PDB file of C-alpha atoms in Angstrom:
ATOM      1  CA  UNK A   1      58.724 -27.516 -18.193  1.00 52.00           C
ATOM      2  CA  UNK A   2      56.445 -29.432 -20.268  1.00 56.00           C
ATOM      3  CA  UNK A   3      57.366 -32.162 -22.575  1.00 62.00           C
ATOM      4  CA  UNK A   4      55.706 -32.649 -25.982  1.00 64.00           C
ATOM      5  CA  UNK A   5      53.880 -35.878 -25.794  1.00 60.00           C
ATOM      6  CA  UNK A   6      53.353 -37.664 -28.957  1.00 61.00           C
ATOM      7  CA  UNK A   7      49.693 -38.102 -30.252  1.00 60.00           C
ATOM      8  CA  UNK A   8      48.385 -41.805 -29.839  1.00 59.00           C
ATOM      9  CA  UNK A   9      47.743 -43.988 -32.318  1.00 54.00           C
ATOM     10  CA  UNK A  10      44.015 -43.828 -31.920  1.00 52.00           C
ATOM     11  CA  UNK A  11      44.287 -40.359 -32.750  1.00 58.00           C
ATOM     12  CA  UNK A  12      46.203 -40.742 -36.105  1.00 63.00           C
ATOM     13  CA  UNK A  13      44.323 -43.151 -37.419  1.00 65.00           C
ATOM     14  CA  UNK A  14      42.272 -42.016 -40.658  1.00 66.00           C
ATOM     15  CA  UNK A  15      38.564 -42.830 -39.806  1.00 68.00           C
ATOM     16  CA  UNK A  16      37.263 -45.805 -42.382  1.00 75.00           C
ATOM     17  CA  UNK A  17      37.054 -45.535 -45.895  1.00 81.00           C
ATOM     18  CA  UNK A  18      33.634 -46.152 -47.578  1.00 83.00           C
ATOM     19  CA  UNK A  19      32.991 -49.090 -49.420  1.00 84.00           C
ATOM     20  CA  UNK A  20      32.883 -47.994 -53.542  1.00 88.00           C
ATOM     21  CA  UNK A  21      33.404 -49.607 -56.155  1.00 85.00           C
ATOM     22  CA  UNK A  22      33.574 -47.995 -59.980  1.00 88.00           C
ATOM     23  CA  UNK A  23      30.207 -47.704 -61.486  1.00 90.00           C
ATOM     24  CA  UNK A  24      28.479 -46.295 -57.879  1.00 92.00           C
ATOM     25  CA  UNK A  25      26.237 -43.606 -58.147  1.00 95.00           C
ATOM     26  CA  UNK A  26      26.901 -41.567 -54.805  1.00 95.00           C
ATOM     27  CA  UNK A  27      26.616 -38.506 -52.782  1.00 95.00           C
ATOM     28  CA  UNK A  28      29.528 -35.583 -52.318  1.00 94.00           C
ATOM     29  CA  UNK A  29      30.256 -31.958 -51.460  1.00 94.00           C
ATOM     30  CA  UNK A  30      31.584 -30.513 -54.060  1.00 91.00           C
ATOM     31  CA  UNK A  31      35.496 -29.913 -54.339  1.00 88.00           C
ATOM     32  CA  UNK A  32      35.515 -26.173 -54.655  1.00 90.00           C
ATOM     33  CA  UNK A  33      31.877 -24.638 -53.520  1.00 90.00           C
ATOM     34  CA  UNK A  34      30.932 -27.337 -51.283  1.00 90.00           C
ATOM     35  CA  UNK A  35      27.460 -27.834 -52.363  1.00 92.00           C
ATOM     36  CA  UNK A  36      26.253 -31.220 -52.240  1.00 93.00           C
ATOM     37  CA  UNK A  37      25.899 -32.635 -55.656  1.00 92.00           C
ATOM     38  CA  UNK A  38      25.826 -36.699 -56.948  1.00 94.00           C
ATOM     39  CA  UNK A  39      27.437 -38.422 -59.814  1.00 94.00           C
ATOM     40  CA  UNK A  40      29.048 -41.557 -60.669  1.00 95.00           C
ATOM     41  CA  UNK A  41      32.173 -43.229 -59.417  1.00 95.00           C
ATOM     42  CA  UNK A  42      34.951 -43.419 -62.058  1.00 94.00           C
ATOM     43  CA  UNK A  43      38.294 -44.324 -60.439  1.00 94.00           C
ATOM     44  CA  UNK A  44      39.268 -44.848 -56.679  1.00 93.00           C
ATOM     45  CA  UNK A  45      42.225 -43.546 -55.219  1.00 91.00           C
ATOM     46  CA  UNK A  46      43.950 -43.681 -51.370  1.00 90.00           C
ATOM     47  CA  UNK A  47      42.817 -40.164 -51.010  1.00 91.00           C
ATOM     48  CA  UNK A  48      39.457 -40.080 -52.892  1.00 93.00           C
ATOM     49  CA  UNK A  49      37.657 -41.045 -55.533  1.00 95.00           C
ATOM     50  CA  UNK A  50      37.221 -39.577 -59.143  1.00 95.00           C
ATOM     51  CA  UNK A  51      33.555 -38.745 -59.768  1.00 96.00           C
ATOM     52  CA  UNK A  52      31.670 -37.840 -63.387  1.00 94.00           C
ATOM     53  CA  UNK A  53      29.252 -35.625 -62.291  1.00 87.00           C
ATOM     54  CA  UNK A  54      25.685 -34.872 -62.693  1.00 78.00           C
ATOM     55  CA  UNK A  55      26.351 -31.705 -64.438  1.00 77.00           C
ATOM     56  CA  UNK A  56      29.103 -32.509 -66.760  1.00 81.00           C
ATOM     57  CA  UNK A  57      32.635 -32.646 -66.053  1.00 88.00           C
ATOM     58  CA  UNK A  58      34.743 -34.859 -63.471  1.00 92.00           C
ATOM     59  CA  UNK A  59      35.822 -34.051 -59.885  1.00 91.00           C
ATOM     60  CA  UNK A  60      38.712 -35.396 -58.057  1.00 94.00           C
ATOM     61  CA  UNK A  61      37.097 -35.784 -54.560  1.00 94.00           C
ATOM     62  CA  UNK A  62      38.982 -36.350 -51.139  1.00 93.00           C
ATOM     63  CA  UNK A  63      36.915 -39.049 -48.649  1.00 93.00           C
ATOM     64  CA  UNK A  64      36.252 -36.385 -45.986  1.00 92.00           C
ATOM     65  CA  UNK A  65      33.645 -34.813 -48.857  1.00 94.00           C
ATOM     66  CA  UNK A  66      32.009 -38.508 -49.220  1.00 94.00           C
ATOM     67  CA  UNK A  67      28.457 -37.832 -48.356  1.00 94.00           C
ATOM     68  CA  UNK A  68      26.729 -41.589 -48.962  1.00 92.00           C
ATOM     69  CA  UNK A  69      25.549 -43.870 -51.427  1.00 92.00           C
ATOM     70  CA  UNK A  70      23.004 -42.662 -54.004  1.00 93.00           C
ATOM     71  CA  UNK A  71      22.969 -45.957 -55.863  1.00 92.00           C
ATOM     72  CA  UNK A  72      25.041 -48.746 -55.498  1.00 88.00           C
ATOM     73  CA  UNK A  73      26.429 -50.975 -58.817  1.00 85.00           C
ATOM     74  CA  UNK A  74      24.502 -54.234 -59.130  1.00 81.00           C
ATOM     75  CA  UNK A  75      27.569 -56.817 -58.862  1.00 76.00           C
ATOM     76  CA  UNK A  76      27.613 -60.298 -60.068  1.00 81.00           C
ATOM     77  CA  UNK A  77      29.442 -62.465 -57.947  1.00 82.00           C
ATOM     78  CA  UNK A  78      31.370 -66.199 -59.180  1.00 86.00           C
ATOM     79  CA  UNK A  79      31.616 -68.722 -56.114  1.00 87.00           C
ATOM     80  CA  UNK A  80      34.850 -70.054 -56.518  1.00 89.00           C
ATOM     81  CA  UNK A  81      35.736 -72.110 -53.402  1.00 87.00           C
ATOM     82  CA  UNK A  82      33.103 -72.837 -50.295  1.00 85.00           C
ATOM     83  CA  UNK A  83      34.739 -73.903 -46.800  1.00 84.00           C
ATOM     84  CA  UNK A  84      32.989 -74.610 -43.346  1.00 82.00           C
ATOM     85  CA  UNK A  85      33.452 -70.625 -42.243  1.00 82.00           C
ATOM     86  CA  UNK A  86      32.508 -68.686 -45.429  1.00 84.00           C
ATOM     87  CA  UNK A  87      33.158 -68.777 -49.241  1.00 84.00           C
ATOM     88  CA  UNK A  88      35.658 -66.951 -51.954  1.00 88.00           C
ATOM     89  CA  UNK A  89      34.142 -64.974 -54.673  1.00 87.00           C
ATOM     90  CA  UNK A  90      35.165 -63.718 -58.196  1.00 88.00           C
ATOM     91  CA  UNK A  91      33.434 -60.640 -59.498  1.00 82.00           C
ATOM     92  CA  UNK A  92      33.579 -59.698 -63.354  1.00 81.00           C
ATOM     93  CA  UNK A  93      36.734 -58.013 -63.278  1.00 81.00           C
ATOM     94  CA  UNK A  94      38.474 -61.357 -61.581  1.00 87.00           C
ATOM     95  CA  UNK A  95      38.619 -59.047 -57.860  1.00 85.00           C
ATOM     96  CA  UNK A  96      38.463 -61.917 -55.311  1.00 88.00           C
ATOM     97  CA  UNK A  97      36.377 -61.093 -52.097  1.00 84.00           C
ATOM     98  CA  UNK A  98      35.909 -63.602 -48.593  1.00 85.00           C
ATOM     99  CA  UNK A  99      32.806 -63.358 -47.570  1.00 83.00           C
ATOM    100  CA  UNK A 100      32.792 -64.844 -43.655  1.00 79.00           C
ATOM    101  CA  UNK A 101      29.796 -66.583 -42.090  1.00 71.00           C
ATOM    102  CA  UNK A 102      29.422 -66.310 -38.476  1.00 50.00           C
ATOM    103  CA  UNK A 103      30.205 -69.730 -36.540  1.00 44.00           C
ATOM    104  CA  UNK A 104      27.323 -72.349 -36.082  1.00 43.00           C
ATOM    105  CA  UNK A 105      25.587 -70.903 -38.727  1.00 46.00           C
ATOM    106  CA  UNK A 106      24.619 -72.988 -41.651  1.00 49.00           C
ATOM    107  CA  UNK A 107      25.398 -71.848 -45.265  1.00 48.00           C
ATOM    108  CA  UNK A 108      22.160 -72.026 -47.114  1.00 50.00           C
ATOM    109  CA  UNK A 109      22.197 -74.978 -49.959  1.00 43.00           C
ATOM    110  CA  UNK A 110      21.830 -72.425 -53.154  1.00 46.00           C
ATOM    111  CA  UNK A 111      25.772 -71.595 -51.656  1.00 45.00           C
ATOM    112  CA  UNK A 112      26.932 -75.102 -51.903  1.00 43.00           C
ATOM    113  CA  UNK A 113      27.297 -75.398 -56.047  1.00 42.00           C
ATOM    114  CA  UNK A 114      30.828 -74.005 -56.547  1.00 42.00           C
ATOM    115  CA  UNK A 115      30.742 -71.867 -60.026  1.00 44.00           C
ATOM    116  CA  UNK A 116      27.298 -70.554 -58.973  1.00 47.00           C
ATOM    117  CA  UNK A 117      26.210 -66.862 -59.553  1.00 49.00           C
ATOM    118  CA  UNK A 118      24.886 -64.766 -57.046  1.00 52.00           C
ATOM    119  CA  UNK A 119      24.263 -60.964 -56.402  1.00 55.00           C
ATOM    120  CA  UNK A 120      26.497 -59.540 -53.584  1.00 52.00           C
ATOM    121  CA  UNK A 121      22.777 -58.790 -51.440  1.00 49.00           C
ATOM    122  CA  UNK A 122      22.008 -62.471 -51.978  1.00 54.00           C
ATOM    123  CA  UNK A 123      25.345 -63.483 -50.247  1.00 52.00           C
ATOM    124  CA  UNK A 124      25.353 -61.563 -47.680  1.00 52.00           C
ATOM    125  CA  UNK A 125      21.697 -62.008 -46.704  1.00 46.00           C
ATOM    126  CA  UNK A 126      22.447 -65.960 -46.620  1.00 48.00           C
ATOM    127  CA  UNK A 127      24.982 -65.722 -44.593  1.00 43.00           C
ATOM    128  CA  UNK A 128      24.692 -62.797 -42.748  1.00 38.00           C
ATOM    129  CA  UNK A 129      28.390 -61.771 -43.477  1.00 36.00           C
ATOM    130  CA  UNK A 130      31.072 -59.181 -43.834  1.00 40.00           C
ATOM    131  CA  UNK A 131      32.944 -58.801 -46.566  1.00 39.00           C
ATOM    132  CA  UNK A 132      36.825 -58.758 -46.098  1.00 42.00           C
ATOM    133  CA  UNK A 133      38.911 -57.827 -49.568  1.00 44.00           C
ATOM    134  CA  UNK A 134      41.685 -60.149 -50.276  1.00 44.00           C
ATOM    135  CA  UNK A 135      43.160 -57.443 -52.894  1.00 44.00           C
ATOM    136  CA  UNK A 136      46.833 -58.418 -51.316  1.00 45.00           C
ATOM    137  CA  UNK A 137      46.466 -62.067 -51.771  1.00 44.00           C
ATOM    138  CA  UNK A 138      45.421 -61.434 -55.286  1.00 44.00           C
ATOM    139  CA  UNK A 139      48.157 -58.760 -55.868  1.00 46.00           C
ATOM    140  CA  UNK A 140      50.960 -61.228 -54.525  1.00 49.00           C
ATOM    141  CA  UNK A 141      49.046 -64.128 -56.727  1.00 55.00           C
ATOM    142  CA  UNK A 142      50.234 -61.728 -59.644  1.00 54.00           C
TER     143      UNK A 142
END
């Protein structure tokens, strides 16, 4: 007799959520016909995002219909502390990011004025980083 073996972790795991942010412009199958159509990020939920789309009208879509990135907002970014490893940011909305530098490498001097602005592409192509959110630091901050 054959016992039931629980699935692993590795198996429940939901695969990675893409990286949006309200104001994208982006790619997606459409909720009910499944044709691919674009539009613009309005609101982002755990299980999708809410989309105005390029025909009129707004569609609740799930992740698994996320196609890519038609667009991407330009973002402003506030330097609001720099340490030896990488730097905190502010964006307009006062949504904190870390962006991480990898270790030996030096931060470029345009980084080193705290208070500075700087375009999210700048950032990361001076440090050659990956962003990391802090939203729980700045949710327990509140």
């Amino acid at each position: 007799m054959r016992q039931d073996v629980p699935p692993s972790k590795a198996n429940t795991d939901p695969p990675p959520r893409p990286r949006l942010v309200t104001g994208d412009c982006v790619y997606y199958r459409h909720p009910k016909t499944g044709d691919p159509h674009h539009g613009e990020v309005a609101a982002i939920g755990e299980h999708g995002f809410l989309v105005d789309a390029d025909g009129g009208g707004e569609h609740r879509v799930l992740w698994d219909r996320y196609l890519g990135h038609r667009k991407r907002k330009d973002q402003r970014y506030r330097v609001v502390d720099r340490g030896e490893d990488g730097l905190l940011v502010e964006d307009e909305s006062g949504k904190r990011l870390y962006v991480h530098g990898h270790r030996g490498e030096e931060m470029t001097k345009s980084m080193a004025v705290a208070g500075q602005e700087s375009s999210l592409a700048d950032l990361f192509m001076a440090l050659s980083a990956r962003v990391v959110e802090l939203e729980r630091h700045v949710r327990s901050a509140e």
